[in-house]
Short mmCIF file of C-alpha atoms in Angstrom, two decimals:
data_model
loop_
_atom_site.label_atom_id
_atom_site.label_comp_id
_atom_site.label_asym_id
_atom_site.label_seq_id
_atom_site.Cartn_x
_atom_site.Cartn_y
_atom_site.Cartn_z
CA MET A 1 77.47 69.96 6.11
CA PHE A 2 76.66 71.07 2.58
CA ASP A 3 73.96 73.67 2.03
CA SER A 4 71.71 72.52 -0.84
CA ARG A 5 71.46 76.13 -2.08
CA HIS A 6 75.23 76.30 -2.44
CA ILE A 7 75.31 72.97 -4.28
CA ARG A 8 72.63 74.24 -6.67
CA THR A 9 74.57 77.48 -7.28
CA PHE A 10 77.83 75.55 -7.81
CA HIS A 11 76.11 73.25 -10.32
CA GLU A 12 74.75 76.25 -12.22
CA VAL A 13 78.19 77.89 -12.36
CA VAL A 14 79.66 74.67 -13.76
CA THR A 15 76.84 74.39 -16.30
CA ALA A 16 76.80 78.07 -17.32
CA GLY A 17 80.60 78.47 -17.32
CA SER A 18 80.80 81.71 -15.36
CA TYR A 19 79.55 83.49 -12.25
CA SER A 20 77.74 86.11 -14.31
CA ALA A 21 75.92 83.54 -16.47
CA ALA A 22 74.91 81.59 -13.35
CA ALA A 23 73.65 84.80 -11.74
CA ARG A 24 71.41 85.51 -14.75
CA ALA A 25 70.07 81.95 -14.78
CA LEU A 26 69.28 81.92 -11.06
CA GLY A 27 68.11 85.53 -10.78
CA TYR A 28 70.88 86.45 -8.32
CA THR A 29 73.49 89.19 -8.38
CA GLN A 30 77.02 88.20 -9.29
CA PRO A 31 78.35 89.12 -5.79
CA ALA A 32 75.72 86.79 -4.29
CA ILE A 33 76.98 83.95 -6.49
CA THR A 34 80.55 84.72 -5.45
CA GLN A 35 79.64 84.68 -1.75
CA GLN A 36 77.85 81.33 -2.05
CA ILE A 37 80.79 79.71 -3.83
CA LYS A 38 83.19 81.06 -1.19
CA ALA A 39 80.94 79.68 1.55
CA LEU A 40 80.93 76.30 -0.16
CA GLU A 41 84.73 76.36 -0.49
CA ARG A 42 85.02 77.08 3.24
CA VAL A 43 82.99 73.94 3.95
CA VAL A 44 85.01 71.86 1.46
CA GLY A 45 88.28 73.29 2.70
CA VAL A 46 89.88 73.75 -0.74
CA PRO A 47 89.21 75.92 -3.83
CA LEU A 48 86.70 74.62 -6.37
CA PHE A 49 87.58 76.91 -9.30
CA THR A 50 90.70 78.52 -10.70
CA ARG A 51 90.90 81.27 -13.29
CA ALA A 52 91.84 80.28 -16.84
CA GLY A 53 92.14 83.53 -18.74
CA ARG A 54 88.66 85.09 -18.63
CA GLY A 55 87.00 81.79 -17.82
CA LEU A 56 86.84 79.32 -14.95
CA ARG A 57 88.39 75.90 -14.62
CA LEU A 58 87.44 73.30 -12.04
CA THR A 59 90.07 72.20 -9.58
CA GLU A 60 90.41 68.50 -8.77
CA ALA A 61 88.08 69.01 -5.79
CA GLY A 62 85.68 70.92 -8.02
CA GLU A 63 85.61 68.09 -10.55
CA ALA A 64 84.86 65.59 -7.76
CA LEU A 65 82.04 67.75 -6.40
CA ALA A 66 80.65 68.34 -9.89
CA ARG A 67 80.28 64.59 -10.40
CA HIS A 68 78.19 64.35 -7.22
CA ALA A 69 76.27 67.63 -7.52
CA GLU A 70 73.90 66.45 -10.24
CA VAL A 71 73.11 63.27 -8.29
CA ILE A 72 72.53 65.25 -5.09
CA LEU A 73 70.22 67.71 -6.81
CA GLY A 74 68.39 64.87 -8.59
CA ASP A 75 67.79 63.14 -5.26
CA LEU A 76 66.52 66.38 -3.76
CA ARG A 77 64.09 66.90 -6.64
CA ALA A 78 62.86 63.32 -6.30
CA ALA A 79 62.39 63.79 -2.55
CA GLN A 80 60.46 67.03 -3.09
CA GLN A 81 58.19 65.36 -5.65
CA GLN A 82 57.55 62.36 -3.40
CA LEU A 83 56.78 64.48 -0.35
CA GLY A 84 54.54 66.72 -2.42
CA ALA A 85 52.64 63.68 -3.69
CA LEU A 86 52.23 62.40 -0.13
CA ALA A 87 50.90 65.75 1.04
CA ARG A 88 48.43 65.89 -1.87
CA LEU A 89 47.29 62.28 -1.24
CA ARG A 90 48.57 61.12 -4.61
CA ALA A 91 50.85 58.57 -2.96
CA GLY A 92 51.62 56.91 0.35
CA ARG A 93 51.85 53.56 2.07
CA VAL A 94 49.56 52.55 4.94
CA ARG A 95 49.94 49.29 6.84
CA VAL A 96 46.68 47.95 8.29
CA CYS A 97 46.54 45.10 10.80
CA ALA A 98 43.09 43.59 11.37
CA PHE A 99 41.38 40.43 12.58
CA PRO A 100 40.27 37.89 9.91
CA SER A 101 36.59 38.81 9.57
CA ALA A 102 37.44 42.51 9.21
CA ASN A 103 40.07 41.67 6.60
CA ALA A 104 37.40 39.81 4.63
CA THR A 105 34.66 42.46 4.87
CA LEU A 106 35.59 46.00 5.90
CA ILE A 107 38.99 46.07 4.22
CA PRO A 108 37.88 45.08 0.67
CA ALA A 109 35.05 47.63 0.67
CA ALA A 110 37.31 50.39 1.96
CA MET A 111 40.13 49.55 -0.47
CA ALA A 112 37.83 49.52 -3.50
CA ARG A 113 36.75 53.11 -2.79
CA LEU A 114 40.27 54.18 -1.87
CA LEU A 115 41.95 52.89 -5.03
CA ALA A 116 39.21 54.31 -7.26
CA GLU A 117 39.83 57.82 -5.92
CA HIS A 118 43.51 57.66 -4.88
CA PRO A 119 45.30 55.02 -6.99
CA GLY A 120 48.72 56.15 -5.76
CA VAL A 121 48.02 55.09 -2.17
CA ARG A 122 49.27 51.60 -1.33
CA VAL A 123 47.95 49.48 1.53
CA GLU A 124 49.75 46.56 3.16
CA LEU A 125 47.41 44.17 4.95
CA LEU A 126 48.46 42.25 8.05
CA GLU A 127 46.39 39.88 10.15
CA ALA A 128 46.20 39.46 13.92
CA GLU A 129 43.51 38.97 16.51
CA PRO A 130 43.24 41.56 19.27
CA PRO A 131 45.03 42.46 21.43
CA GLU A 132 47.99 41.45 19.24
CA SER A 133 46.87 43.81 16.45
CA VAL A 134 47.06 46.78 18.84
CA GLN A 135 50.42 45.60 20.19
CA ARG A 136 51.77 45.53 16.65
CA LEU A 137 50.64 49.13 16.23
CA LEU A 138 52.47 50.13 19.42
CA ARG A 139 55.61 48.35 18.16
CA GLY A 140 55.47 50.35 14.92
CA GLU A 141 54.70 47.32 12.73
CA CYS A 142 51.52 48.88 11.30
CA ASP A 143 49.84 52.28 10.97
CA ILE A 144 46.22 51.32 11.71
CA ALA A 145 45.01 48.44 13.89
CA LEU A 146 41.49 47.05 13.91
CA ALA A 147 40.29 45.31 17.06
CA PHE A 148 37.10 44.32 18.83
CA HIS A 149 35.94 43.89 22.39
CA TYR A 150 32.86 42.48 24.04
CA PRO A 151 30.58 44.11 26.63
CA GLY A 152 31.99 43.87 30.12
CA ALA A 153 35.53 43.18 28.93
CA PRO A 154 38.09 45.70 30.25
CA VAL A 155 39.42 48.03 27.56
CA GLU A 156 42.53 50.11 28.18
CA VAL A 157 43.54 52.43 25.35
CA PRO A 158 47.16 53.57 25.75
CA PRO A 159 47.43 57.38 25.83
CA GLU A 160 49.46 57.47 22.62
CA LEU A 161 46.60 55.87 20.67
CA VAL A 162 43.35 57.31 19.34
CA GLU A 163 40.34 54.97 19.15
CA THR A 164 37.82 55.42 16.33
CA PRO A 165 34.63 53.34 16.83
CA LEU A 166 33.59 51.71 13.55
CA MET A 167 30.55 49.54 14.22
CA GLU A 168 28.71 47.21 16.57
CA ASP A 169 28.67 43.61 15.38
CA GLN A 170 25.62 41.55 16.36
CA LEU A 171 26.32 38.02 17.58
CA THR A 172 24.32 35.16 16.12
CA VAL A 173 23.79 31.53 17.05
CA LEU A 174 25.08 29.28 14.29
CA LEU A 175 22.98 26.14 13.86
CA PRO A 176 23.02 23.28 11.37
CA VAL A 177 20.22 23.39 8.84
CA GLY A 178 17.42 21.17 10.14
CA HIS A 179 18.05 21.98 13.80
CA PRO A 180 14.69 22.26 15.65
CA LEU A 181 15.44 25.86 16.67
CA ALA A 182 16.48 26.95 13.16
CA ARG A 183 12.87 27.88 12.34
CA ARG A 184 12.94 30.69 14.88
CA HIS A 185 13.91 34.27 14.07
CA ALA A 186 15.85 34.50 17.33
CA VAL A 187 17.10 31.83 19.72
CA ARG A 188 17.23 32.15 23.49
CA LEU A 189 20.53 31.01 24.93
CA THR A 190 18.65 29.29 27.76
CA ASP A 191 17.23 26.91 25.14
CA LEU A 192 20.75 25.78 24.28
CA THR A 193 21.97 24.51 27.66
CA GLU A 194 22.23 20.91 26.47
CA GLU A 195 24.03 21.67 23.21
CA ARG A 196 27.68 21.03 22.39
CA TRP A 197 29.56 24.22 21.49
CA ILE A 198 32.39 25.24 19.18
CA ALA A 199 34.42 28.17 20.55
CA GLY A 200 36.49 30.68 18.62
CA CYS A 201 39.52 32.83 19.41
CA PRO A 202 40.45 33.40 23.09
CA ARG A 203 38.38 36.61 23.33
CA CYS A 204 35.40 34.98 21.63
CA ARG A 205 35.65 31.91 23.86
CA ALA A 206 35.82 34.10 26.98
CA ASN A 207 32.75 36.00 25.80
CA LEU A 208 30.86 32.75 25.16
CA LEU A 209 31.59 31.52 28.68
CA GLN A 210 30.59 34.88 30.18
CA VAL A 211 27.34 35.19 28.21
CA CYS A 212 26.28 31.65 29.03
CA ALA A 213 27.20 32.08 32.70
CA ALA A 214 24.94 35.15 32.82
CA GLN A 215 22.12 32.88 31.60
CA GLY A 216 22.83 30.34 34.32
CA PHE A 217 24.74 27.59 32.54
CA ALA A 218 28.24 26.57 31.43
CA PRO A 219 28.50 25.64 27.74
CA ASP A 220 29.91 22.23 26.83
CA VAL A 221 32.79 23.36 24.59
CA VAL A 222 33.93 20.35 22.58
CA PHE A 223 36.07 22.12 19.98
CA THR A 224 38.03 25.39 19.83
CA THR A 225 39.39 27.07 16.70
CA ASP A 226 39.94 30.62 15.45
CA ASP A 227 39.33 29.49 11.85
CA ASN A 228 35.93 30.85 10.87
CA LEU A 229 35.53 28.42 7.98
CA ALA A 230 36.34 25.51 10.28
CA VAL A 231 33.68 26.67 12.76
CA GLN A 232 31.00 26.66 10.09
CA SER A 233 32.11 23.29 8.73
CA LEU A 234 32.05 21.77 12.21
CA VAL A 235 28.54 23.12 12.79
CA ALA A 236 27.43 21.78 9.41
CA ALA A 237 28.82 18.36 10.34
CA GLY A 238 26.80 18.35 13.57
CA VAL A 239 29.80 18.55 15.91
CA GLY A 240 28.25 21.44 17.80
CA ILE A 241 26.76 24.94 17.56
CA ALA A 242 28.55 28.29 17.80
CA LEU A 243 28.11 31.93 18.71
CA MET A 244 29.49 33.96 15.81
CA PRO A 245 29.55 37.65 14.83
CA ALA A 246 27.30 38.67 11.95
CA LEU A 247 30.39 40.15 10.27
CA VAL A 248 31.68 36.62 9.74
CA LEU A 249 28.38 35.34 8.37
CA SER A 250 28.15 38.24 5.95
CA PHE A 251 31.04 36.91 3.86
CA MET A 252 30.97 33.19 4.59
CA CYS A 253 27.63 31.35 4.75
CA HIS A 254 27.89 27.58 4.61
CA ARG A 255 24.87 26.15 2.78
CA LYS A 256 24.32 23.62 5.58
CA VAL A 257 24.30 26.14 8.43
CA THR A 258 22.05 29.04 9.38
CA GLY A 259 22.47 31.98 11.72
CA ARG A 260 19.82 33.19 14.16
CA LEU A 261 19.88 36.22 16.45
CA ALA A 262 20.92 35.38 19.98
CA GLU A 263 18.72 36.42 22.89
CA PRO A 264 19.63 38.33 24.91
CA HIS A 265 21.25 40.45 22.20
CA VAL A 266 25.04 40.64 22.40
CA ARG A 267 27.18 42.92 20.25
CA ARG A 268 30.91 43.29 20.00
CA LYS A 269 32.38 46.73 19.37
CA VAL A 270 34.75 47.08 16.43
CA SER A 271 37.23 49.98 16.50
CA ALA A 272 40.25 51.28 14.63
CA TYR A 273 43.33 52.50 16.49
CA VAL A 274 45.97 54.95 15.27
CA LEU A 275 48.97 56.54 16.90
CA ARG A 276 47.95 60.08 17.80
CA GLU A 277 50.69 61.75 15.78
CA HIS A 278 49.85 59.65 12.70
CA LEU A 279 46.51 61.43 12.38
CA ARG A 280 48.49 64.23 10.73
CA ILE A 281 49.57 61.90 7.90
CA PRO A 282 47.11 62.40 5.02
CA ALA A 283 47.20 58.83 3.67
CA THR A 284 46.57 57.32 7.12
CA THR A 285 43.63 59.64 7.73
CA LEU A 286 42.26 58.81 4.30
CA VAL A 287 42.33 55.04 4.93
CA LEU A 288 40.75 55.56 8.35
CA ASN A 289 37.89 57.55 6.78
CA GLU A 290 37.31 54.84 4.17
CA LEU A 291 37.14 52.21 6.93
CA LYS A 292 34.51 54.30 8.71
CA ALA A 293 32.48 54.56 5.50
CA ALA A 294 32.75 50.82 4.87
CA ALA A 295 31.62 50.02 8.42
CA ALA A 296 28.64 52.38 8.14
CA ALA A 297 27.52 50.59 4.99
CA ARG A 298 27.72 47.08 6.42
CA VAL A 299 24.70 44.77 6.05
CA GLY A 300 24.36 41.30 7.51
CA CYS A 301 24.25 37.94 5.75
#
């Protein structure tokens, strides 16, 4: 294996034309230059220089190495500059995988602040509902995963992950404008036993069934979709009502629907997950901090 110091010394000897000139340029003694060249020749297995009068001439092996030395040293300089930029948070790539409503609310706010202060950091945005978002993190397909869970739902955080709570997202009853209960500030779920319901993603549907069961009834689910826009359009068309997080309503409010607080109050917990060792990566920590700030600043629709 080549020692980069020896390659640098060899390149300087070639450039300067002599051991003594290279020693002056590098701040070494001439014997130190000689020893480094001999060490490099032992690795190569053949001489790199021959004497030509008082000067040096490259052997065939020396000429071959000289052609590569400048490229090698250029790559090393580029690597040093890139790693230095990463360490100083001037550059870096962070892959974030989040569920749709987080991608439409928390991510834009966090990215606006991030790019204003650290324009060299690049973020790749992926989309997946939990638990798939966390599974993608475990498979190495992203660096940060956003997920949510409802009260009473089992949550197992693998030991290699660190959970960072971001916010609690209030659930609201989504009603068509003109619904008799739309005039209320909050709606009791027990007043909705005869309604038709639109359910969301598997976790949201399971939570709807559980919440309604706790109130003594089974909801009549007539339509299921994980498309938030479709849910609102279906409610607006009178197909049914829905139980939706306020995070969704904060970025998408259909003019023919209205959201009312559900009683009893139900909140889902939104968290970010990172591999434990990735907390030492400056760009990942920076994005995580911006997500926390964006979540703390959230206001409802």
